[in-house]
Coordinates of C-alpha atoms in Angstrom, one line a residue:
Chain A
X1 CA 59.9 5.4 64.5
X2 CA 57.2 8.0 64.8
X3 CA 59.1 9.8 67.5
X4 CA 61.3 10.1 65.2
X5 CA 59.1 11.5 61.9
X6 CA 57.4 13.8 64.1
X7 CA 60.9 14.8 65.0
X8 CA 61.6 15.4 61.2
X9 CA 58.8 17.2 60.3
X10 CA 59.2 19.7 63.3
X11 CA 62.9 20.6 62.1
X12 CA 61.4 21.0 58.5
X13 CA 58.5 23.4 60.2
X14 CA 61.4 25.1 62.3
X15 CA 63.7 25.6 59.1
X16 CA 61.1 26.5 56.7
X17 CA 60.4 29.2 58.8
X18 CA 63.2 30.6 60.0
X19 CA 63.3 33.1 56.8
X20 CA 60.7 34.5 58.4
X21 CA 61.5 34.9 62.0
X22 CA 64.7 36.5 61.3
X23 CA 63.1 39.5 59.7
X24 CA 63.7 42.5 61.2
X25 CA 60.6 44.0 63.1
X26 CA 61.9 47.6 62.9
X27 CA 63.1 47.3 59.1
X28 CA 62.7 51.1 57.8
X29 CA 62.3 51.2 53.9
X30 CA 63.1 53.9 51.8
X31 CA 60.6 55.6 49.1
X32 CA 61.9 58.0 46.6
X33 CA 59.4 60.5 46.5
X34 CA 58.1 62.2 43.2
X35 CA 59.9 65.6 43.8
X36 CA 57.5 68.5 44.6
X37 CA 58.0 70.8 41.0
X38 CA 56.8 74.3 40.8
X39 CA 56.5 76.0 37.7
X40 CA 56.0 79.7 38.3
X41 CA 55.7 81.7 35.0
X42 CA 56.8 84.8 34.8
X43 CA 54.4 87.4 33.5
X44 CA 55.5 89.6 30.2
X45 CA 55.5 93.0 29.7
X46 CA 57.0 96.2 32.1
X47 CA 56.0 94.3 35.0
X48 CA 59.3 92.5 36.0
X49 CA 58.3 90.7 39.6
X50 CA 56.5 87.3 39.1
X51 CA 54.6 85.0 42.0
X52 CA 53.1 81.8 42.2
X53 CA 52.3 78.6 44.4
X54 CA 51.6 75.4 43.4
X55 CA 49.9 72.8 46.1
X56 CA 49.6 69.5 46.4
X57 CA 48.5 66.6 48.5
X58 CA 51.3 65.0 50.5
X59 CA 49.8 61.9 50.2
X60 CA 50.0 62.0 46.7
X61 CA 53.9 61.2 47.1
X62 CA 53.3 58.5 48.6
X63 CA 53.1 54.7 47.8
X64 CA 50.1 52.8 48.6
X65 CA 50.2 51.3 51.8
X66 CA 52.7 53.6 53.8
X67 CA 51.5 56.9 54.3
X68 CA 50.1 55.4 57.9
X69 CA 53.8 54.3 58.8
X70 CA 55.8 57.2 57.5
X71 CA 58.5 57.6 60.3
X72 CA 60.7 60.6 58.9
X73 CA 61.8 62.1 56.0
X74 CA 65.3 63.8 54.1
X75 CA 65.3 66.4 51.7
X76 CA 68.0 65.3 49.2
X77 CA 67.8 68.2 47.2
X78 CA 66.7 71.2 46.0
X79 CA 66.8 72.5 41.8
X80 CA 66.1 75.5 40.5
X81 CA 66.4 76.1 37.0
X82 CA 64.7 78.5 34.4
X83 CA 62.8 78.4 31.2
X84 CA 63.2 80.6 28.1
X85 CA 65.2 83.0 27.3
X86 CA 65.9 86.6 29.0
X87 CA 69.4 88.7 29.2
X88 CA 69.2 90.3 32.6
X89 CA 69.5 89.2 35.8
X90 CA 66.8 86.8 38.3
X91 CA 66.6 86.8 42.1
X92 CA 63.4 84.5 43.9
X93 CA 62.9 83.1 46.9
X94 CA 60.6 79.9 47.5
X95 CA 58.7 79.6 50.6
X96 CA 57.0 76.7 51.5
X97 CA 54.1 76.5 53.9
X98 CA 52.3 73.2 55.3
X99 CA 48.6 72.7 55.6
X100 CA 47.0 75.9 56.4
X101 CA 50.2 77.0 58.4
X102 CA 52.6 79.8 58.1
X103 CA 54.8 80.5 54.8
X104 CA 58.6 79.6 55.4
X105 CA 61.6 80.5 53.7
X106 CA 62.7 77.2 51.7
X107 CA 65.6 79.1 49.5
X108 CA 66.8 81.8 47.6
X109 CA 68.2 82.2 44.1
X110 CA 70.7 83.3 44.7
X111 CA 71.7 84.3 48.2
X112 CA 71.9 87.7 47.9
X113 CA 71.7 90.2 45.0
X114 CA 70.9 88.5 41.3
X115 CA 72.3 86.2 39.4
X116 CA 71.8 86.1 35.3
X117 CA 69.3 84.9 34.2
X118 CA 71.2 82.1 32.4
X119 CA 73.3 81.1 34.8
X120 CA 70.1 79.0 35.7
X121 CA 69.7 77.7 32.4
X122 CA 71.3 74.7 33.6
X123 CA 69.8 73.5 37.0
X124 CA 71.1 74.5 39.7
X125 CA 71.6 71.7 42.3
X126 CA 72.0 71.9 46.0
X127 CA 74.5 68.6 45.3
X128 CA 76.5 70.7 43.3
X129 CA 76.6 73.1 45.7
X130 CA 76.2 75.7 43.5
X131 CA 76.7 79.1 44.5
X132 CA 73.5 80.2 43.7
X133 CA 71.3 78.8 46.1
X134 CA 71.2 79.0 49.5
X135 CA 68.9 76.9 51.2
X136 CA 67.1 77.9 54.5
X137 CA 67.5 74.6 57.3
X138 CA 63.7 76.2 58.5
X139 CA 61.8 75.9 55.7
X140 CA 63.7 72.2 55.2
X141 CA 62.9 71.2 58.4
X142 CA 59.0 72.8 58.6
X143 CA 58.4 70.9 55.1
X144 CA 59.9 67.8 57.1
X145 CA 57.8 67.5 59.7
X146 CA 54.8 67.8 57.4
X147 CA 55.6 63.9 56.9
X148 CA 54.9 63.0 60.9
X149 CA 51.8 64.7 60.9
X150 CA 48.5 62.7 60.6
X151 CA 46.5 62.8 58.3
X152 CA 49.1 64.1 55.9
X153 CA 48.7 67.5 55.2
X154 CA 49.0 69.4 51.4
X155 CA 52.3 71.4 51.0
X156 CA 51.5 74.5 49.3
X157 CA 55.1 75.8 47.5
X158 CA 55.5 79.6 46.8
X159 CA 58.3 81.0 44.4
X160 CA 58.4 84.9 43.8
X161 CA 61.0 87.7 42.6
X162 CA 62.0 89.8 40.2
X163 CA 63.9 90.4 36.7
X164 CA 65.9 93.7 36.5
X165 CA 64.9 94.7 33.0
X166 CA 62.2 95.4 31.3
X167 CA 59.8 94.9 29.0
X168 CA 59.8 90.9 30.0
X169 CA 59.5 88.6 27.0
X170 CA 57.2 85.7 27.0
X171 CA 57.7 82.3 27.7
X172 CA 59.9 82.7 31.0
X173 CA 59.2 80.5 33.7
X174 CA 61.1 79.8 37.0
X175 CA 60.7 75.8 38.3
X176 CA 61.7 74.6 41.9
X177 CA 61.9 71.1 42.0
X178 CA 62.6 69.2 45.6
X179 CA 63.6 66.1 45.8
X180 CA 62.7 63.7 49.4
X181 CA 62.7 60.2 50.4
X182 CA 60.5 58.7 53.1
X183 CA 61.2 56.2 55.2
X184 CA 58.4 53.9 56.7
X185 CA 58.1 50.7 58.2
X186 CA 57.1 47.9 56.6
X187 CA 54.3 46.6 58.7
Chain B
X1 CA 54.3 0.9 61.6
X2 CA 52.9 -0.8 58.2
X3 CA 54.4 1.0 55.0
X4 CA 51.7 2.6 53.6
X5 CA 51.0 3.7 57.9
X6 CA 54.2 5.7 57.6
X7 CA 53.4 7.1 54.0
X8 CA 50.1 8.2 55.0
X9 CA 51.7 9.6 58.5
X10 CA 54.5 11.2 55.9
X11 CA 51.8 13.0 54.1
X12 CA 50.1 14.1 56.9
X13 CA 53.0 15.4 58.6
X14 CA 54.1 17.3 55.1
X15 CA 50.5 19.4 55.0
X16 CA 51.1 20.4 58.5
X17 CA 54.4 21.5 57.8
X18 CA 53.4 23.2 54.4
X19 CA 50.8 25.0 56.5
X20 CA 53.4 26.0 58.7
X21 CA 55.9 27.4 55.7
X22 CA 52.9 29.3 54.3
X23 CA 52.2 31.1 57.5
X24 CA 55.7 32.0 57.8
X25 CA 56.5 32.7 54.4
X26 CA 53.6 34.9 54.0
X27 CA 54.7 37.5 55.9
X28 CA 58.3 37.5 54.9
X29 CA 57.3 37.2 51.1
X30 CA 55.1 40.6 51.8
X31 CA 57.8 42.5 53.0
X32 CA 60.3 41.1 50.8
X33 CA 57.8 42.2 47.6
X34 CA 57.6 45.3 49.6
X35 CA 60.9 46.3 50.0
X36 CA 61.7 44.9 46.1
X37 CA 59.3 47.5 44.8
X38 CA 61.5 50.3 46.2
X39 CA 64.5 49.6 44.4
X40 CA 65.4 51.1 41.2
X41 CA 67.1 49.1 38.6
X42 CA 70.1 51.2 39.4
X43 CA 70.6 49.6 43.2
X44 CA 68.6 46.5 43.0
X45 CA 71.5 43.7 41.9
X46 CA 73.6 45.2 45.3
X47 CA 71.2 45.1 47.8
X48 CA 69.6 41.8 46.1
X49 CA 72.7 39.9 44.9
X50 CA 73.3 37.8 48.2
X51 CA 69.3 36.0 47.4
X52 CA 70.6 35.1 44.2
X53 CA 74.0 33.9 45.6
X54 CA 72.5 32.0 49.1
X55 CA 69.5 30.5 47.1
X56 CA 71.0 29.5 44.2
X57 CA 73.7 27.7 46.5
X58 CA 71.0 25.9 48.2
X59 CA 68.6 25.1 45.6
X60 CA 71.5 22.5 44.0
X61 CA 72.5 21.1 47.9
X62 CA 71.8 17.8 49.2
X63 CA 71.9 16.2 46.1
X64 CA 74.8 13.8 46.2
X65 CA 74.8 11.1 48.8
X66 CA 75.6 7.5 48.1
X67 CA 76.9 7.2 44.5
X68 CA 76.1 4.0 45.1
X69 CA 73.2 2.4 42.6
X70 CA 72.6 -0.6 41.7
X71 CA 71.8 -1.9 38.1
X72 CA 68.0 -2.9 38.5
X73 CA 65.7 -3.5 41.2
X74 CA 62.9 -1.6 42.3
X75 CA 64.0 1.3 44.5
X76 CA 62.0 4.1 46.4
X77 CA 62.9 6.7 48.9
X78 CA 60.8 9.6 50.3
X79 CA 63.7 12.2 51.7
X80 CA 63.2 15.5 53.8
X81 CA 66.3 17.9 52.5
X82 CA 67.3 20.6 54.6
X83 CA 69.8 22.9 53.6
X84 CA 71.5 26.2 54.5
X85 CA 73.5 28.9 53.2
X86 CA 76.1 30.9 55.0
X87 CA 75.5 34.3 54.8
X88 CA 79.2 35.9 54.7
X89 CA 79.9 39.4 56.1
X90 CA 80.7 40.6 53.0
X91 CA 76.9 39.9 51.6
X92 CA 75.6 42.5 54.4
X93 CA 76.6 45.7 52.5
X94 CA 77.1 46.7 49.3
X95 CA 78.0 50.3 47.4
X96 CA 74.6 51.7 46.2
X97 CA 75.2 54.2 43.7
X98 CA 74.4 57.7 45.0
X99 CA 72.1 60.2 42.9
X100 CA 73.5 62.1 40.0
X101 CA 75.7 65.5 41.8
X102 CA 76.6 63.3 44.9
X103 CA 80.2 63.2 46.4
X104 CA 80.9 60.6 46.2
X105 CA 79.2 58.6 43.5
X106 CA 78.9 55.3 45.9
X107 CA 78.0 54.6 49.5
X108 CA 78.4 51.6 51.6
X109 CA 74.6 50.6 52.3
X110 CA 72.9 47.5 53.5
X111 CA 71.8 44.6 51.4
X112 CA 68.4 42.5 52.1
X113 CA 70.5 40.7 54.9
X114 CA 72.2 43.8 56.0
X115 CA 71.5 46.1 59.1
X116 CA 70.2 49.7 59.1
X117 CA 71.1 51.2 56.0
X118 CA 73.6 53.7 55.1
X119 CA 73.6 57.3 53.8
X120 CA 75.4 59.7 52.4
X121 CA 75.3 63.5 53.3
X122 CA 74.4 66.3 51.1
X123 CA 77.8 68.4 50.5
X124 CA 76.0 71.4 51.2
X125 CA 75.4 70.7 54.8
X126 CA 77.2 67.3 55.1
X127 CA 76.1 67.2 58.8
X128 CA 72.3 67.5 58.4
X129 CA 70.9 64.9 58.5
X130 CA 67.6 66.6 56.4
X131 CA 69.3 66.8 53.8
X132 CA 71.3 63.3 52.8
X133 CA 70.2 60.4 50.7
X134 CA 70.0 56.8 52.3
X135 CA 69.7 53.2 51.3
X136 CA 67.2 51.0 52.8
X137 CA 67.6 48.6 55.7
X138 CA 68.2 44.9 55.8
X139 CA 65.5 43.0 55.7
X140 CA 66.5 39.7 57.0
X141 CA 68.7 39.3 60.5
X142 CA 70.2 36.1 60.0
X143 CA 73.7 34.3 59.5
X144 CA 72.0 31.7 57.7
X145 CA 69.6 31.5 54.5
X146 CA 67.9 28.2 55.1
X147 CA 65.2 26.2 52.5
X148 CA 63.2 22.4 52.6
X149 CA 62.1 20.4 50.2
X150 CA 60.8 16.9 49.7
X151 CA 62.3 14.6 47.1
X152 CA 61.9 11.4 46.3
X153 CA 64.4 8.9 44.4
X154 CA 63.2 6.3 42.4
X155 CA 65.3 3.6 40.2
X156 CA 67.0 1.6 39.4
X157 CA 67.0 1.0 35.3
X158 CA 70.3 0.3 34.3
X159 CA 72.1 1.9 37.3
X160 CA 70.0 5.0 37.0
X161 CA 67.7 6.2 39.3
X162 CA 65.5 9.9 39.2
X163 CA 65.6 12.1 41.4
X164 CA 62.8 14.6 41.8
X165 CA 61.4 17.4 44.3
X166 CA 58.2 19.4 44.4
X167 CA 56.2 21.7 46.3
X168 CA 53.6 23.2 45.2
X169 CA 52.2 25.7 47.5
X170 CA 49.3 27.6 45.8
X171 CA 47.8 31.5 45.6
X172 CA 46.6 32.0 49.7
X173 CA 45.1 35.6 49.4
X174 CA 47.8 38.3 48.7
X175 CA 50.5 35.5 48.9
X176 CA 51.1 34.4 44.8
X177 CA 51.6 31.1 44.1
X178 CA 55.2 29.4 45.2
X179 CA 56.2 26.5 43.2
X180 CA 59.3 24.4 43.6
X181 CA 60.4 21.6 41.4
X182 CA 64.0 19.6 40.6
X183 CA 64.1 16.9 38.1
X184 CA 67.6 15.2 38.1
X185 CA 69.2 11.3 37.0
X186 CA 71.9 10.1 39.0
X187 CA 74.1 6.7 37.2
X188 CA 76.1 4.7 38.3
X189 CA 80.1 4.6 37.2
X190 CA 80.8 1.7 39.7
X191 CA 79.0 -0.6 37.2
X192 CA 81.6 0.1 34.3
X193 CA 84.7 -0.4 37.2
X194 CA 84.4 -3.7 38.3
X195 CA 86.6 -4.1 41.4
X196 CA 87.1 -0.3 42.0
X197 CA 87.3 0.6 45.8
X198 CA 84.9 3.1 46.5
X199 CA 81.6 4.0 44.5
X200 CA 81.4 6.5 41.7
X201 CA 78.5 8.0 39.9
X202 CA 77.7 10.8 37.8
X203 CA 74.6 13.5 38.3
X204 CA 72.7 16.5 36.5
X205 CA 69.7 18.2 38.6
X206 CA 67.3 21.0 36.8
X207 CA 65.4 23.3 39.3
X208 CA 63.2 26.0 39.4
X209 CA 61.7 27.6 41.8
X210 CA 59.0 31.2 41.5
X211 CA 56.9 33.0 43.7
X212 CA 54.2 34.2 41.5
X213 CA 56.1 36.6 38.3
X214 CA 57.8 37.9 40.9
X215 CA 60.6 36.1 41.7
X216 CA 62.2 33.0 39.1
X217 CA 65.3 31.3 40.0
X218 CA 66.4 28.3 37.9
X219 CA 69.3 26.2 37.6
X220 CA 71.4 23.5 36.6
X221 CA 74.1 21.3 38.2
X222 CA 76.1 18.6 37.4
X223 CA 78.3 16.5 39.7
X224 CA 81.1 13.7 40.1
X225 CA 79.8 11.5 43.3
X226 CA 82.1 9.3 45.4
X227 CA 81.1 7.6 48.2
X228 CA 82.0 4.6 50.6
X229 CA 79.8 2.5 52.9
X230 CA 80.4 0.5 56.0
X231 CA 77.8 -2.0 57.5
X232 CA 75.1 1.5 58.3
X233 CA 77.8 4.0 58.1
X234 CA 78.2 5.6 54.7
X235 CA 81.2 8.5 53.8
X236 CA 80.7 10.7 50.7
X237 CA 81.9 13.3 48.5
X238 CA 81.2 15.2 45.1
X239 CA 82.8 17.8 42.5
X240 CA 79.8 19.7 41.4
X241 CA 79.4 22.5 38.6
X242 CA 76.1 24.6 38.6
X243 CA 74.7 27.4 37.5
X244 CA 71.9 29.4 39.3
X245 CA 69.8 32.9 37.4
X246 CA 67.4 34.5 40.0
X247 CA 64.9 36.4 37.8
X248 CA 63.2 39.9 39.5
X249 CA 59.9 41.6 37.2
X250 CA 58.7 43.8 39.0
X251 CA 57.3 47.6 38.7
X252 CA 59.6 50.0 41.0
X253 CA 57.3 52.8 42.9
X254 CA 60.5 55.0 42.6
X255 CA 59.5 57.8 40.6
X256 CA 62.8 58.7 39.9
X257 CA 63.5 55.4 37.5
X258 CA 64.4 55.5 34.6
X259 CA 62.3 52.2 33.9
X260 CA 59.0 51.7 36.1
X261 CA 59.7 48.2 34.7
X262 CA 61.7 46.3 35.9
X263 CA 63.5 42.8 34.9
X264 CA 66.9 42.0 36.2
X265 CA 68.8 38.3 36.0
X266 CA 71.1 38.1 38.9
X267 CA 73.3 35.0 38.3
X268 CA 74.1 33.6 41.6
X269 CA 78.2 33.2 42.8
X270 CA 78.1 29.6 43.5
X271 CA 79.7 27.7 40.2
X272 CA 81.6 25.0 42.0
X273 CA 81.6 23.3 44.7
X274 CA 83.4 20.4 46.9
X275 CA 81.3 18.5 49.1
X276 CA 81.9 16.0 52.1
X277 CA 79.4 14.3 54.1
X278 CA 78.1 11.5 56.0
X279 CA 75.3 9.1 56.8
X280 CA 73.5 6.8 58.8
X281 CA 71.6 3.6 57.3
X282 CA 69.3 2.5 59.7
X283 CA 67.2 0.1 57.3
X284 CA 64.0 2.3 56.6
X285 CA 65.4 5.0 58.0
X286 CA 68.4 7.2 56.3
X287 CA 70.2 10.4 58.1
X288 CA 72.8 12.1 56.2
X289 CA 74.5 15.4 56.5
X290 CA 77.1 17.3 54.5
X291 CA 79.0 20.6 54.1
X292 CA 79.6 22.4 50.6
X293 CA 82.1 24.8 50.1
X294 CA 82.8 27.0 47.1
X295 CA 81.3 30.4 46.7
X296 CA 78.9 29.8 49.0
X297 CA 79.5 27.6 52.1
X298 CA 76.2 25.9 52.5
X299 CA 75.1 22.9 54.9
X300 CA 72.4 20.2 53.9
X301 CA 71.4 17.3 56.2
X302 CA 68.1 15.5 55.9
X303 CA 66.3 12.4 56.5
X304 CA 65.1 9.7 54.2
X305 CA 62.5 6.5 54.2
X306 CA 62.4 3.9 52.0
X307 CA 64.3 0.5 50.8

């Protein structure tokens, strides 16, 4: 008989914890980051270029608990819309630079030339493939690798251009908003 | 071995392998809370969906055996209940929904007992990898979604007996607290049939089962049981309706939700099932095992002591 019970209980051990043996050791989750926004106000008066940055701690992005097993990350997409309201024409660029590094091109509104300015009343989306941006794979991949370095750097983001008519009214702003995921292991 | 030997040896043996399910669930409960608090509402029912089918399945298995009770008489039985959902092919992906502007709306993506998850490619650059959107990988690597339980019958009043199952398993550190518990009544219809061939009796089984407010399921089945006995071998069958409702609270660390709260009932798949089994009566010792097929196919087997 006790051959037997101790027979029992071991299958009950070996099923009660098979759950856990079958989990995947190289299971990557996904995090949907906070996007990275940069509202860049644009000054009034004759003065028609504007400039900015706005930096933050990558880390900050971050869940607790998985910035030390952070294994890559996607840029998913990239928004630039504008506050206010202004009847000439925009054109910008955002750079992006990482830690104290060099300032890469990220994207530019638009292309080439300008665009009106309330054509980016609506947000512009890289998954609409609007028109009006065109986003540069270097800056995309330098703000990438940002995410493999350790300990996680800040991400400084830069946005500056110019409006083709003066005088500038008040209350214009330009925001770049980019949107990542993360994925990490669990353990 | 004197009876209260083996009851003492029974208890025993179920510390040892409660130790051993805490240990093991500890670290599969962390990553599935883990892996849970990534999800938005949006895309947590698909990759979830097949807990709340496979648990909900097994959490109502292994109930019907012999249908056979007799009117009075002092009964007890200490059973260990094994049983096992099939995890189908199907309940390894699922169609997340992509984020607002993506073509197309849906990808195929894995679910918690899926394999690397899927994406779906930016249509600006749709071969850059940089720049897509993904699902998260499958958690578990298994074809089967297994769970144990003690229960113990006790009767007979009237050709009823109770049926009951508990584990308590309590806060260890980070783990929460896991509770299971089943309260159920078996009767006898053989009494009312004098004559008939084979037995008959009639069930109902409440469960519940939680992992600290993380994770409720609860449920209710109800069952025709038929079964037929020879000398120690024993032949059975049931018809069984049920209902299953796995509960998720939790707060998403997805920024991009809607709801940082989050509370979703997933009703599990498994409403019917036909079951067909058999069993060993060995005096003190009982063996029994039986396959369950509706929804969810599921196996249960286990091993009982008593008179």
């Amino acid at each position: 008989m006790k051959p037997t019970i101790v027979t029992a209980f071991a299958v009950l051990a070996l099923l009660s914890s098979i759950g856990a043996s079958c989990v995947n050791d190289d299971v990557l989750v996904v995090l949907n980051l906070g996007p990275i926004v940069g509202k860049y106000r644009v000054p009034p008066g004759e003065n028609t270029t504007f400039a900015g940055s706005i930096t933050i701690r990558l880390d900050s992005l971050i869940p607790p608990g998985y910035a030390s097993t952070l294994k890559q990350a996607r840029v998913y997409d990239i928004r630039v819309r504008v506050e206010g309201a202004y009847d000439g024409r925009v054109s910008g660029e955002s750079h992006v630079k990482v830690g104290s590094g060099t300032r890469t091109s990220l994207i530019k509104f638009p292309a080439s030339g300008s665009a009106p300015w309330s054509s980016f009343s609506t947000p512009q989306s890289l998954l609409g493939s609007s028109p009006l941006l065109a986003p540069d794979p270097s800056g995309i991949s330098q703000l990438l690798q940002a995410f493999s370095t350790t300990p996680l750097p800040t991400i400084t983001l830069f946005a500056d251009g110019h409006l083709d008519v003066a005088p500038v009214p008040g209350n214009l702003y330009v925001i770049v908003e980019v949107y990542l995921q993360a994925d990490a292991t669990l353990n | 071995m004197h009876l209260i030997q083996r009851f003492r040896f029974l208890i025993s043996g179920s510390l040892v392998a409660a130790i051993v399910l805490v240990a093991g669930v500890a670290r599969a409960e962390s990553d599935f809370e883990k892996i849970l608090r990534q999800q938005n509402q949006t895309n947590v029912q698909g990759y979830m969906q097949p807990i709340a089918d496979l648990f909900g399945a097994n959490l109502h298995s292994g109930f019907n055996h012999s249908a056979y009770i007799p009117q009075s008489g002092f009964h007890f039985r200490f059973d260990i209940m094994a049983m096992a959902g099939l995890v189908q092919d199907d309940q390894m992906s699922y169609e997340a929904q992509s984020p607002e502007g993506f073509t197309p709306s849906k990808f195929k993506t894995a679910t918690i007992f899926g394999g690397k998850g899927g994406s779906v490619p930016n249509p600006i650059a749709p071969g850059d990898t940089n720049l897509a959107y993904k699902g998260s990988d499958g958690l578990f690597s298994t074809t089967i979604f297994p769970l144990a339980a003690p229960q113990i019958t006790i009767g007979h009043v009237y050709g009823t007996e109770a049926v009951i199952r508990y584990v308590p398993i309590p806060e260890i550190g980070s783990l929460p607290a896991i509770t299971l518990w089943s309260l159920g009544a078996r009767h006898s219809v053989s009494q009312y049939l004098e004559g008939f061939p084979i037995d008959l009796a009639v069930g109902a089984m409440y469960s519940s089962f939680s992992v600290g407010d993380l994770v409720t399921v609860k449920g209710y089945a109800a069952a025709l049981q038929a079964s037929k006995e020879w000398t120690v071998f024993l032949i059975y069958g049931s018809l069984q309706m049920e209902k299953s409702t796995l509960t998720l609270s939790y707060k998403t660390t997805d920024p991009n939700a809607t709801n940082q709260t989050i509370n979703i009932d997933l009703e599990g798949s498994n409403v019917f099932r036909a079951t067909i089994g058999g069993g060993l009566s060995l005096g003190f010792l009982k063996l029994y095992a039986d396959a369950n097929f509706g929804a969810i196919t599921s196996v249960s087997g286990g091993i009982g002591f008593g008179f």
